[in-house]
Amino acid sequence: MLRKWRANIRKVEPYIPGEQPKGEKIIKLNTNENPYGPSPMIRQVQEDPENLRLYPDPAAEDLVNAIAAYHGVDRDQVFVGVGSDDVLAMAFLTFFNSWKPILFPDITYSFYNVWAELFRIPYKRPELAQDFRIRPKDYYQENGGVVFPNPNAPTGICEDLDFIRDILDHNTDVIVIIDEAYIDFGGRSALELLPQYENLLIVRTFSKSRSMAGLRIGYAIGNPELIRAIQDVKYSFNSYTMNRPSLLLGTVSLKDEAYFKETIDKIISTRTWFEREMKHLGFSFPDSQANFIFATHEKIPARDIFEAAKAAGIYVRHFSQYRIDNYLRITIGTDAQMKALLSFLETYISEWERR
Ligand SMILES: *Cc1c(COP(=O)(O)O)cnc(C)c1O
């Protein structure tokens, strides 16, 4: 039956997050979570359940102050939200209001095109080069804004500050958003460019390097005018986005720099070792500055490896997308987890070769 009301239902193709399988024995290397957990300091604090009857501080003042102090910026340069997904969505809504298309790479975080569609923002996706690098010249054309992650996801490739500066110099009339979800794993942050570029917005998250994906904490840093604008949009949508436990625990986590550094260093050294082992097994991948590698095998289709690993209880990520469907994005877990994956791959590859 033709129901007339159907004509007015919004149809969107949603972003599909990686699976969150249940089960104890599973090795989960599919959503770039950090295996070490948040700072143990957060075990010593707890939100008083009595306070949960109260709305949280809409300005998230304590967390904002802690983030500002941590990065050495003013508090009116900081905006916080429910994970960087929320921050990015608010930023798209606030800053991308031109008829001209916004620009982001064809291979990148797959939420960008979902928000662009949802908010009816025109967009263009210039192709990455053959080696998966962003071609700066693609971003010299007229546009309504620019956004990309650095390091890029899912490639793991990080560009240097000269590259970012070049993009900014060619895009002085629009807002340029650099999504630094993975910057703590080895890249150089664009934070130091903020004084020179009033149109630069940097987005960060506690989900990856701070191992707090479950709390949903993200933030943006930029000039106070941009921050005021994004706050106005947020308060027009839902003023109490950050919950009390997240505000408290996020603030505490910033105090434990030693633990933060230690776990990041562990992940980086596991990555270095794991990359070497993967090369021996016939995999190749771009040099990663993130907590994952983006690997393809010289003989075996990625999809087959993905399915077989999953059947063995090891979850990695595979994207059925043009140009990258023969790649696996593998999160760097603990040494033990990566050893288990390597030994699975060794067996799988040798059986495959005997077939
Ligand atoms: C993980 C990720 C995010 C979102 O992280 P949140 O958990 O929402 O903070 C944003 N951008 C990129 C590139 C990511 O990989």
mmCIF file of C-alpha atoms and ligand atoms in Angstrom:
data_model
loop_
_atom_site.group_PDB
_atom_site.id
_atom_site.type_symbol
_atom_site.label_atom_id
_atom_site.label_comp_id
_atom_site.label_asym_id
_atom_site.label_seq_id
_atom_site.Cartn_x
_atom_site.Cartn_y
_atom_site.Cartn_z
ATOM 1 C CA MET A 1 0.000 0.000 0.000
ATOM 2 C CA LEU A 2 1.198 3.449 -0.821
ATOM 3 C CA ARG A 3 1.410 5.386 2.422
ATOM 4 C CA LYS A 4 1.615 9.071 1.831
ATOM 5 C CA TRP A 5 3.435 9.788 5.063
ATOM 6 C CA ARG A 6 6.417 7.826 3.775
ATOM 7 C CA ALA A 7 7.179 10.630 1.345
ATOM 8 C CA ASN A 8 8.174 12.856 4.267
ATOM 9 C CA ILE A 9 10.457 10.461 6.057
ATOM 10 C CA ARG A 10 14.096 11.409 5.889
ATOM 11 C CA LYS A 11 16.149 8.693 4.230
ATOM 12 C CA VAL A 12 19.833 8.646 5.073
ATOM 13 C CA GLU A 13 22.575 6.129 4.617
ATOM 14 C CA PRO A 14 24.113 5.958 8.063
ATOM 15 C CA TYR A 15 27.742 5.591 9.029
ATOM 16 C CA ILE A 16 28.489 1.990 9.941
ATOM 17 C CA PRO A 17 30.782 1.672 12.942
ATOM 18 C CA GLY A 18 33.020 -1.353 13.393
ATOM 19 C CA GLU A 19 31.497 -4.325 15.169
ATOM 20 C CA GLN A 20 31.546 -4.537 18.948
ATOM 21 C CA PRO A 21 31.490 -8.314 19.344
ATOM 22 C CA LYS A 22 30.832 -9.797 22.769
ATOM 23 C CA GLY A 23 32.874 -12.612 24.230
ATOM 24 C CA GLU A 24 35.956 -12.922 26.332
ATOM 25 C CA LYS A 25 38.313 -14.679 24.011
ATOM 26 C CA ILE A 26 37.886 -12.227 21.184
ATOM 27 C CA ILE A 27 40.862 -10.208 20.011
ATOM 28 C CA LYS A 28 39.445 -6.896 18.971
ATOM 29 C CA LEU A 29 41.599 -4.976 16.524
ATOM 30 C CA ASN A 30 38.826 -3.404 14.451
ATOM 31 C CA THR A 31 37.931 -0.006 15.932
ATOM 32 C CA ASN A 32 41.275 1.493 16.943
ATOM 33 C CA GLU A 33 40.646 1.317 20.642
ATOM 34 C CA ASN A 34 43.673 1.516 22.898
ATOM 35 C CA PRO A 35 44.289 -1.806 24.677
ATOM 36 C CA TYR A 36 45.774 -0.346 27.857
ATOM 37 C CA GLY A 37 42.765 1.367 29.356
ATOM 38 C CA PRO A 38 42.563 4.861 30.826
ATOM 39 C CA SER A 39 44.804 6.241 33.551
ATOM 40 C CA PRO A 40 44.426 4.271 36.804
ATOM 41 C CA MET A 41 43.923 7.671 38.473
ATOM 42 C CA ILE A 42 40.322 7.601 37.340
ATOM 43 C CA ARG A 43 39.672 4.628 39.603
ATOM 44 C CA GLN A 44 40.197 6.912 42.566
ATOM 45 C CA VAL A 45 37.395 9.283 41.666
ATOM 46 C CA GLN A 46 33.738 8.686 41.250
ATOM 47 C CA GLU A 47 30.795 10.895 40.530
ATOM 48 C CA ASP A 48 28.575 10.961 43.598
ATOM 49 C CA PRO A 49 25.391 9.157 42.452
ATOM 50 C CA GLU A 50 23.429 11.779 44.389
ATOM 51 C CA ASN A 51 24.675 14.372 41.870
ATOM 52 C CA LEU A 52 23.242 12.460 38.962
ATOM 53 C CA ARG A 53 19.871 14.060 39.598
ATOM 54 C CA LEU A 54 21.435 17.369 38.563
ATOM 55 C CA TYR A 55 22.066 18.456 35.013
ATOM 56 C CA PRO A 56 25.742 18.631 34.143
ATOM 57 C CA ASP A 57 27.544 21.956 33.734
ATOM 58 C CA PRO A 58 26.482 23.017 30.210
ATOM 59 C CA ALA A 59 29.764 24.906 29.760
ATOM 60 C CA ALA A 60 31.786 21.869 30.915
ATOM 61 C CA GLU A 61 34.007 24.389 32.649
ATOM 62 C CA ASP A 62 36.346 22.035 34.545
ATOM 63 C CA LEU A 63 37.052 19.886 31.516
ATOM 64 C CA VAL A 64 37.459 22.907 29.235
ATOM 65 C CA ASN A 65 39.905 24.497 31.695
ATOM 66 C CA ALA A 66 41.873 21.269 32.009
ATOM 67 C CA ILE A 67 42.131 20.872 28.224
ATOM 68 C CA ALA A 68 43.121 24.533 27.805
ATOM 69 C CA ALA A 69 45.820 24.220 30.467
ATOM 70 C CA TYR A 70 47.074 20.968 28.977
ATOM 71 C CA HIS A 71 47.572 22.527 25.545
ATOM 72 C CA GLY A 72 48.577 25.974 26.767
ATOM 73 C CA VAL A 73 45.672 27.768 25.078
ATOM 74 C CA ASP A 74 42.958 30.037 26.478
ATOM 75 C CA ARG A 75 39.765 28.468 27.685
ATOM 76 C CA ASP A 76 37.729 30.436 25.151
ATOM 77 C CA GLN A 77 39.616 28.514 22.471
ATOM 78 C CA VAL A 78 38.199 25.151 23.563
ATOM 79 C CA PHE A 79 34.919 23.452 22.711
ATOM 80 C CA VAL A 80 34.002 20.018 24.075
ATOM 81 C CA GLY A 81 31.504 17.463 22.842
ATOM 82 C CA VAL A 82 30.336 13.878 23.029
ATOM 83 C CA GLY A 83 33.278 12.314 21.276
ATOM 84 C CA SER A 84 34.892 14.014 18.322
ATOM 85 C CA ASP A 85 32.039 12.682 16.194
ATOM 86 C CA ASP A 86 29.741 15.124 17.971
ATOM 87 C CA VAL A 87 32.317 17.918 17.742
ATOM 88 C CA LEU A 88 32.812 17.308 14.014
ATOM 89 C CA ALA A 89 29.070 17.131 13.358
ATOM 90 C CA MET A 90 28.578 20.471 15.163
ATOM 91 C CA ALA A 91 31.532 21.934 13.256
ATOM 92 C CA PHE A 92 30.069 20.836 9.892
ATOM 93 C CA LEU A 93 26.766 22.409 10.862
ATOM 94 C CA THR A 94 28.423 25.628 12.039
ATOM 95 C CA PHE A 95 31.113 26.234 9.437
ATOM 96 C CA PHE A 96 30.067 24.566 6.216
ATOM 97 C CA ASN A 97 27.210 26.735 4.977
ATOM 98 C CA SER A 98 28.353 27.674 1.510
ATOM 99 C CA TRP A 99 26.850 26.657 -1.835
ATOM 100 C CA LYS A 100 30.354 25.731 -2.860
ATOM 101 C CA PRO A 101 31.343 22.127 -2.124
ATOM 102 C CA ILE A 102 33.463 21.288 0.877
ATOM 103 C CA LEU A 103 36.506 19.140 0.135
ATOM 104 C CA PHE A 104 37.793 15.961 1.742
ATOM 105 C CA PRO A 105 39.697 12.987 0.317
ATOM 106 C CA ASP A 106 37.955 10.061 -1.418
ATOM 107 C CA ILE A 107 39.595 7.738 1.076
ATOM 108 C CA THR A 108 39.176 9.089 4.573
ATOM 109 C CA TYR A 109 37.041 8.875 7.692
ATOM 110 C CA SER A 110 33.747 7.587 6.320
ATOM 111 C CA PHE A 111 31.618 9.766 8.593
ATOM 112 C CA TYR A 112 32.410 12.983 6.657
ATOM 113 C CA ASN A 113 30.191 12.203 3.685
ATOM 114 C CA VAL A 114 27.444 10.988 6.014
ATOM 115 C CA TRP A 115 27.334 14.365 7.805
ATOM 116 C CA ALA A 116 27.568 16.219 4.504
ATOM 117 C CA GLU A 117 24.533 14.276 3.263
ATOM 118 C CA LEU A 118 22.657 14.671 6.548
ATOM 119 C CA PHE A 119 23.202 18.438 6.643
ATOM 120 C CA ARG A 120 22.790 18.796 2.856
ATOM 121 C CA ILE A 121 26.256 20.245 2.440
ATOM 122 C CA PRO A 122 27.608 19.933 -1.104
ATOM 123 C CA TYR A 123 30.938 18.099 -1.171
ATOM 124 C CA LYS A 124 33.687 16.854 -3.469
ATOM 125 C CA ARG A 125 36.130 14.102 -2.715
ATOM 126 C CA PRO A 126 39.444 14.585 -4.538
ATOM 127 C CA GLU A 127 41.218 11.275 -5.066
ATOM 128 C CA LEU A 128 44.246 10.434 -3.016
ATOM 129 C CA ALA A 129 47.345 9.784 -5.104
ATOM 130 C CA GLN A 130 48.316 6.214 -5.978
ATOM 131 C CA ASP A 131 50.426 6.012 -2.812
ATOM 132 C CA PHE A 132 47.412 7.208 -0.750
ATOM 133 C CA ARG A 133 48.890 10.640 -0.091
ATOM 134 C CA ILE A 134 46.677 13.732 -0.210
ATOM 135 C CA ARG A 135 47.513 15.869 -3.256
ATOM 136 C CA PRO A 136 47.639 19.446 -1.953
ATOM 137 C CA LYS A 137 46.830 20.948 -5.381
ATOM 138 C CA ASP A 138 43.381 19.334 -5.226
ATOM 139 C CA TYR A 139 42.682 21.711 -2.365
ATOM 140 C CA TYR A 140 43.635 24.884 -4.239
ATOM 141 C CA GLN A 141 40.239 25.029 -5.992
ATOM 142 C CA GLU A 142 37.373 27.162 -4.774
ATOM 143 C CA ASN A 143 35.437 25.423 -2.035
ATOM 144 C CA GLY A 144 33.118 25.848 0.929
ATOM 145 C CA GLY A 145 35.532 24.395 3.473
ATOM 146 C CA VAL A 146 38.165 21.711 3.951
ATOM 147 C CA VAL A 147 38.324 18.790 6.356
ATOM 148 C CA PHE A 148 40.684 15.832 6.648
ATOM 149 C CA PRO A 149 42.257 13.768 9.388
ATOM 150 C CA ASN A 150 45.976 14.022 10.041
ATOM 151 C CA PRO A 151 47.142 11.256 10.234
ATOM 152 C CA ASN A 152 44.570 10.269 7.639
ATOM 153 C CA ALA A 153 42.302 7.324 8.378
ATOM 154 C CA PRO A 154 42.298 4.533 7.395
ATOM 155 C CA THR A 155 45.715 4.983 5.735
ATOM 156 C CA GLY A 156 47.682 6.078 8.820
ATOM 157 C CA ILE A 157 49.689 8.531 6.707
ATOM 158 C CA CYS A 158 50.656 11.735 8.498
ATOM 159 C CA GLU A 159 51.574 14.969 6.731
ATOM 160 C CA ASP A 160 53.996 17.510 8.155
ATOM 161 C CA LEU A 161 53.324 21.104 9.146
ATOM 162 C CA ASP A 162 54.579 22.545 5.842
ATOM 163 C CA PHE A 163 51.887 20.518 4.128
ATOM 164 C CA ILE A 164 49.177 21.785 6.496
ATOM 165 C CA ARG A 165 50.455 25.350 6.153
ATOM 166 C CA ASP A 166 50.293 25.072 2.376
ATOM 167 C CA ILE A 167 46.659 23.927 2.514
ATOM 168 C CA LEU A 168 45.852 26.787 4.905
ATOM 169 C CA ASP A 169 47.622 29.359 2.717
ATOM 170 C CA HIS A 170 45.454 28.301 -0.218
ATOM 171 C CA ASN A 171 42.242 28.319 1.828
ATOM 172 C CA THR A 172 42.126 31.589 3.712
ATOM 173 C CA ASP A 173 38.434 32.254 2.964
ATOM 174 C CA VAL A 174 36.977 29.080 4.469
ATOM 175 C CA ILE A 175 37.263 27.062 7.653
ATOM 176 C CA VAL A 176 39.863 24.297 7.542
ATOM 177 C CA ILE A 177 39.256 21.459 10.001
ATOM 178 C CA ILE A 178 42.133 19.139 10.865
ATOM 179 C CA ASP A 179 40.871 16.005 12.609
ATOM 180 C CA GLU A 180 43.742 14.949 14.868
ATOM 181 C CA ALA A 181 42.150 11.765 16.243
ATOM 182 C CA TYR A 182 45.494 9.929 15.916
ATOM 183 C CA ILE A 183 48.054 12.720 16.264
ATOM 184 C CA ASP A 184 49.416 11.464 19.609
ATOM 185 C CA PHE A 185 50.802 8.324 17.982
ATOM 186 C CA GLY A 186 53.744 10.058 16.358
ATOM 187 C CA GLY A 187 52.647 12.991 14.193
ATOM 188 C CA ARG A 188 53.181 16.690 14.770
ATOM 189 C CA SER A 189 50.079 18.622 15.771
ATOM 190 C CA ALA A 190 48.929 21.701 13.901
ATOM 191 C CA LEU A 191 48.200 23.387 17.249
ATOM 192 C CA GLU A 192 51.236 25.619 16.867
ATOM 193 C CA LEU A 193 49.742 27.056 13.663
ATOM 194 C CA LEU A 194 46.693 28.422 15.466
ATOM 195 C CA PRO A 195 48.176 31.871 16.187
ATOM 196 C CA GLN A 196 48.785 32.405 12.447
ATOM 197 C CA TYR A 197 45.538 30.989 11.063
ATOM 198 C CA GLU A 198 42.259 32.254 12.468
ATOM 199 C CA ASN A 199 40.295 29.900 10.169
ATOM 200 C CA LEU A 200 41.918 26.707 11.506
ATOM 201 C CA LEU A 201 39.960 24.355 13.745
ATOM 202 C CA ILE A 202 41.689 21.346 15.290
ATOM 203 C CA VAL A 203 39.576 18.437 16.513
ATOM 204 C CA ARG A 204 40.806 15.886 19.039
ATOM 205 C CA THR A 205 39.426 12.920 20.941
ATOM 206 C CA PHE A 206 39.988 11.019 24.195
ATOM 207 C CA SER A 207 38.873 7.807 22.456
ATOM 208 C CA LYS A 208 42.137 6.619 20.953
ATOM 209 C CA SER A 209 45.281 7.846 22.669
ATOM 210 C CA ARG A 210 43.582 8.300 26.069
ATOM 211 C CA SER A 211 41.790 4.977 25.836
ATOM 212 C CA MET A 212 38.421 6.406 26.849
ATOM 213 C CA ALA A 213 36.202 5.621 23.856
ATOM 214 C CA GLY A 214 33.442 4.479 26.185
ATOM 215 C CA LEU A 215 33.137 7.890 27.845
ATOM 216 C CA ARG A 216 32.692 9.857 24.611
ATOM 217 C CA ILE A 217 34.893 12.917 24.990
ATOM 218 C CA GLY A 218 36.051 15.025 22.077
ATOM 219 C CA TYR A 219 37.106 18.637 21.690
ATOM 220 C CA ALA A 220 37.984 21.343 19.238
ATOM 221 C CA ILE A 221 40.585 24.082 19.559
ATOM 222 C CA GLY A 222 40.439 27.248 17.505
ATOM 223 C CA ASN A 223 40.134 30.992 17.726
ATOM 224 C CA PRO A 224 37.501 32.282 20.188
ATOM 225 C CA GLU A 225 35.195 33.508 17.423
ATOM 226 C CA LEU A 226 34.969 30.006 15.936
ATOM 227 C CA ILE A 227 34.444 28.508 19.379
ATOM 228 C CA ARG A 228 31.621 30.933 20.174
ATOM 229 C CA ALA A 229 29.946 30.090 16.873
ATOM 230 C CA ILE A 230 30.082 26.347 17.430
ATOM 231 C CA GLN A 231 28.846 26.788 21.013
ATOM 232 C CA ASP A 232 25.837 28.743 19.773
ATOM 233 C CA VAL A 233 24.974 25.927 17.394
ATOM 234 C CA LYS A 234 25.436 23.319 20.100
ATOM 235 C CA TYR A 235 23.211 25.224 22.536
ATOM 236 C CA SER A 236 20.606 25.421 19.786
ATOM 237 C CA PHE A 237 20.577 21.660 19.508
ATOM 238 C CA ASN A 238 21.171 20.115 22.934
ATOM 239 C CA SER A 239 22.900 22.118 25.634
ATOM 240 C CA TYR A 240 23.715 19.272 28.008
ATOM 241 C CA THR A 241 25.705 16.947 25.841
ATOM 242 C CA MET A 242 28.529 16.003 28.199
ATOM 243 C CA ASN A 243 27.424 13.798 31.077
ATOM 244 C CA ARG A 244 28.735 14.226 34.610
ATOM 245 C CA PRO A 245 30.937 11.122 34.816
ATOM 246 C CA SER A 246 32.610 12.003 31.501
ATOM 247 C CA LEU A 247 33.300 15.559 32.629
ATOM 248 C CA LEU A 248 34.872 14.352 35.859
ATOM 249 C CA LEU A 249 36.879 11.424 34.526
ATOM 250 C CA GLY A 250 38.073 13.300 31.461
ATOM 251 C CA THR A 251 39.432 16.074 33.674
ATOM 252 C CA VAL A 252 41.265 13.590 35.899
ATOM 253 C CA SER A 253 42.778 11.682 32.988
ATOM 254 C CA LEU A 254 44.580 14.826 31.815
ATOM 255 C CA LYS A 255 46.537 14.898 35.071
ATOM 256 C CA ASP A 256 48.308 11.609 34.432
ATOM 257 C CA GLU A 257 50.820 12.549 31.771
ATOM 258 C CA ALA A 258 53.266 9.789 32.787
ATOM 259 C CA TYR A 259 50.753 7.026 32.178
ATOM 260 C CA PHE A 260 49.632 8.630 28.924
ATOM 261 C CA LYS A 261 53.207 8.803 27.594
ATOM 262 C CA GLU A 262 53.994 5.280 28.743
ATOM 263 C CA THR A 263 51.020 3.671 26.977
ATOM 264 C CA ILE A 264 51.563 5.672 23.785
ATOM 265 C CA ASP A 265 55.221 4.615 23.734
ATOM 266 C CA LYS A 266 54.183 0.998 24.151
ATOM 267 C CA ILE A 267 51.805 1.222 21.213
ATOM 268 C CA ILE A 268 54.428 2.885 19.031
ATOM 269 C CA SER A 269 57.027 0.233 19.791
ATOM 270 C CA THR A 270 54.523 -2.563 19.222
ATOM 271 C CA ARG A 271 53.649 -0.937 15.894
ATOM 272 C CA THR A 272 57.299 -0.822 14.828
ATOM 273 C CA TRP A 273 57.851 -4.455 15.672
ATOM 274 C CA PHE A 274 54.528 -5.573 14.165
ATOM 275 C CA GLU A 275 55.225 -3.743 10.886
ATOM 276 C CA ARG A 276 58.491 -5.634 10.521
ATOM 277 C CA GLU A 277 56.790 -8.981 11.110
ATOM 278 C CA MET A 278 53.992 -8.144 8.688
ATOM 279 C CA LYS A 279 56.518 -7.368 5.944
ATOM 280 C CA HIS A 280 58.037 -10.817 6.429
ATOM 281 C CA LEU A 281 54.589 -12.306 5.877
ATOM 282 C CA GLY A 282 54.197 -10.538 2.531
ATOM 283 C CA PHE A 283 52.127 -7.547 3.606
ATOM 284 C CA SER A 284 52.761 -3.995 2.504
ATOM 285 C CA PHE A 285 51.347 -0.781 3.928
ATOM 286 C CA PRO A 286 51.986 2.932 4.074
ATOM 287 C CA ASP A 287 54.185 4.144 6.918
ATOM 288 C CA SER A 288 51.778 4.597 9.832
ATOM 289 C CA GLN A 289 51.790 7.337 12.450
ATOM 290 C CA ALA A 290 48.572 6.056 13.988
ATOM 291 C CA ASN A 291 47.551 3.179 16.258
ATOM 292 C CA PHE A 292 46.716 0.998 13.275
ATOM 293 C CA ILE A 293 48.267 -0.116 10.012
ATOM 294 C CA PHE A 294 46.560 -0.307 6.639
ATOM 295 C CA ALA A 295 47.865 -3.457 5.019
ATOM 296 C CA THR A 296 47.454 -5.425 1.834
ATOM 297 C CA HIS A 297 48.863 -8.884 1.106
ATOM 298 C CA GLU A 298 50.874 -9.658 -2.047
ATOM 299 C CA LYS A 299 48.735 -12.714 -2.867
ATOM 300 C CA ILE A 300 45.741 -13.244 -0.641
ATOM 301 C CA PRO A 301 42.608 -11.101 -0.988
ATOM 302 C CA ALA A 302 41.962 -8.952 2.102
ATOM 303 C CA ARG A 303 38.344 -10.064 2.310
ATOM 304 C CA ASP A 304 39.422 -13.728 2.689
ATOM 305 C CA ILE A 305 41.880 -12.899 5.453
ATOM 306 C CA PHE A 306 39.271 -10.742 7.175
ATOM 307 C CA GLU A 307 36.667 -13.540 7.178
ATOM 308 C CA ALA A 308 39.107 -16.211 8.283
ATOM 309 C CA ALA A 309 40.506 -14.061 11.099
ATOM 310 C CA LYS A 310 37.004 -13.301 12.289
ATOM 311 C CA ALA A 311 36.134 -16.992 12.309
ATOM 312 C CA ALA A 312 39.210 -17.464 14.491
ATOM 313 C CA GLY A 313 38.017 -14.753 16.893
ATOM 314 C CA ILE A 314 40.313 -11.983 15.667
ATOM 315 C CA TYR A 315 38.482 -8.893 14.474
ATOM 316 C CA VAL A 316 40.133 -6.436 12.103
ATOM 317 C CA ARG A 317 38.464 -3.917 9.784
ATOM 318 C CA HIS A 318 37.739 -4.346 6.092
ATOM 319 C CA PHE A 319 36.072 -1.679 3.957
ATOM 320 C CA SER A 320 34.177 -2.828 0.860
ATOM 321 C CA GLN A 321 35.040 0.398 -0.873
ATOM 322 C CA TYR A 322 36.531 1.137 -4.259
ATOM 323 C CA ARG A 323 40.379 1.333 -4.156
ATOM 324 C CA ILE A 324 40.710 -0.041 -0.644
ATOM 325 C CA ASP A 325 38.783 -3.303 -0.698
ATOM 326 C CA ASN A 326 42.039 -5.252 -0.786
ATOM 327 C CA TYR A 327 43.271 -3.677 2.452
ATOM 328 C CA LEU A 328 42.827 -4.454 6.126
ATOM 329 C CA ARG A 329 42.943 -1.844 8.840
ATOM 330 C CA ILE A 330 44.511 -3.486 11.844
ATOM 331 C CA THR A 331 44.526 -1.755 15.233
ATOM 332 C CA ILE A 332 47.724 -2.022 17.255
ATOM 333 C CA GLY A 333 46.812 -3.919 20.419
ATOM 334 C CA THR A 334 49.087 -5.417 23.061
ATOM 335 C CA ASP A 335 52.156 -7.429 22.075
ATOM 336 C CA ALA A 336 50.287 -10.602 23.027
ATOM 337 C CA GLN A 337 47.327 -9.729 20.808
ATOM 338 C CA MET A 338 49.563 -8.905 17.863
ATOM 339 C CA LYS A 339 51.504 -12.134 18.375
ATOM 340 C CA ALA A 340 48.240 -14.070 18.273
ATOM 341 C CA LEU A 341 47.305 -12.338 15.038
ATOM 342 C CA LEU A 342 50.738 -13.014 13.524
ATOM 343 C CA SER A 343 50.605 -16.667 14.388
ATOM 344 C CA PHE A 344 47.118 -16.936 12.922
ATOM 345 C CA LEU A 345 48.353 -15.227 9.734
ATOM 346 C CA GLU A 346 51.407 -17.454 9.486
ATOM 347 C CA THR A 347 49.282 -20.595 9.601
ATOM 348 C CA TYR A 348 46.654 -19.164 7.299
ATOM 349 C CA ILE A 349 49.156 -18.019 4.696
ATOM 350 C CA SER A 350 51.057 -21.300 4.636
ATOM 351 C CA GLU A 351 47.831 -23.271 4.290
ATOM 352 C CA TRP A 352 46.731 -20.935 1.532
ATOM 353 C CA GLU A 353 50.008 -21.486 -0.293
ATOM 354 C CA ARG A 354 49.684 -25.260 -0.088
ATOM 355 C CA ARG A 355 46.238 -25.193 -1.663
HETATM 356 C C1 LIG B 1 37.761 7.557 15.857
HETATM 357 C C2 LIG B 1 37.706 8.761 14.998
HETATM 358 C C3 LIG B 1 36.870 9.845 15.288
HETATM 359 C C4 LIG B 1 35.804 9.807 16.330
HETATM 360 O O1 LIG B 1 36.172 9.521 17.549
HETATM 361 P P1 LIG B 1 35.226 9.756 18.806
HETATM 362 O O2 LIG B 1 35.235 8.451 19.513
HETATM 363 O O3 LIG B 1 33.850 10.138 18.319
HETATM 364 O O4 LIG B 1 35.884 10.842 19.536
HETATM 365 C C5 LIG B 1 36.958 10.979 14.515
HETATM 366 N N1 LIG B 1 37.783 11.041 13.464
HETATM 367 C C6 LIG B 1 38.570 10.014 13.121
HETATM 368 C C7 LIG B 1 39.445 10.135 11.955
HETATM 369 C C8 LIG B 1 38.538 8.840 13.870
HETATM 370 O O5 LIG B 1 39.271 7.797 13.501
#
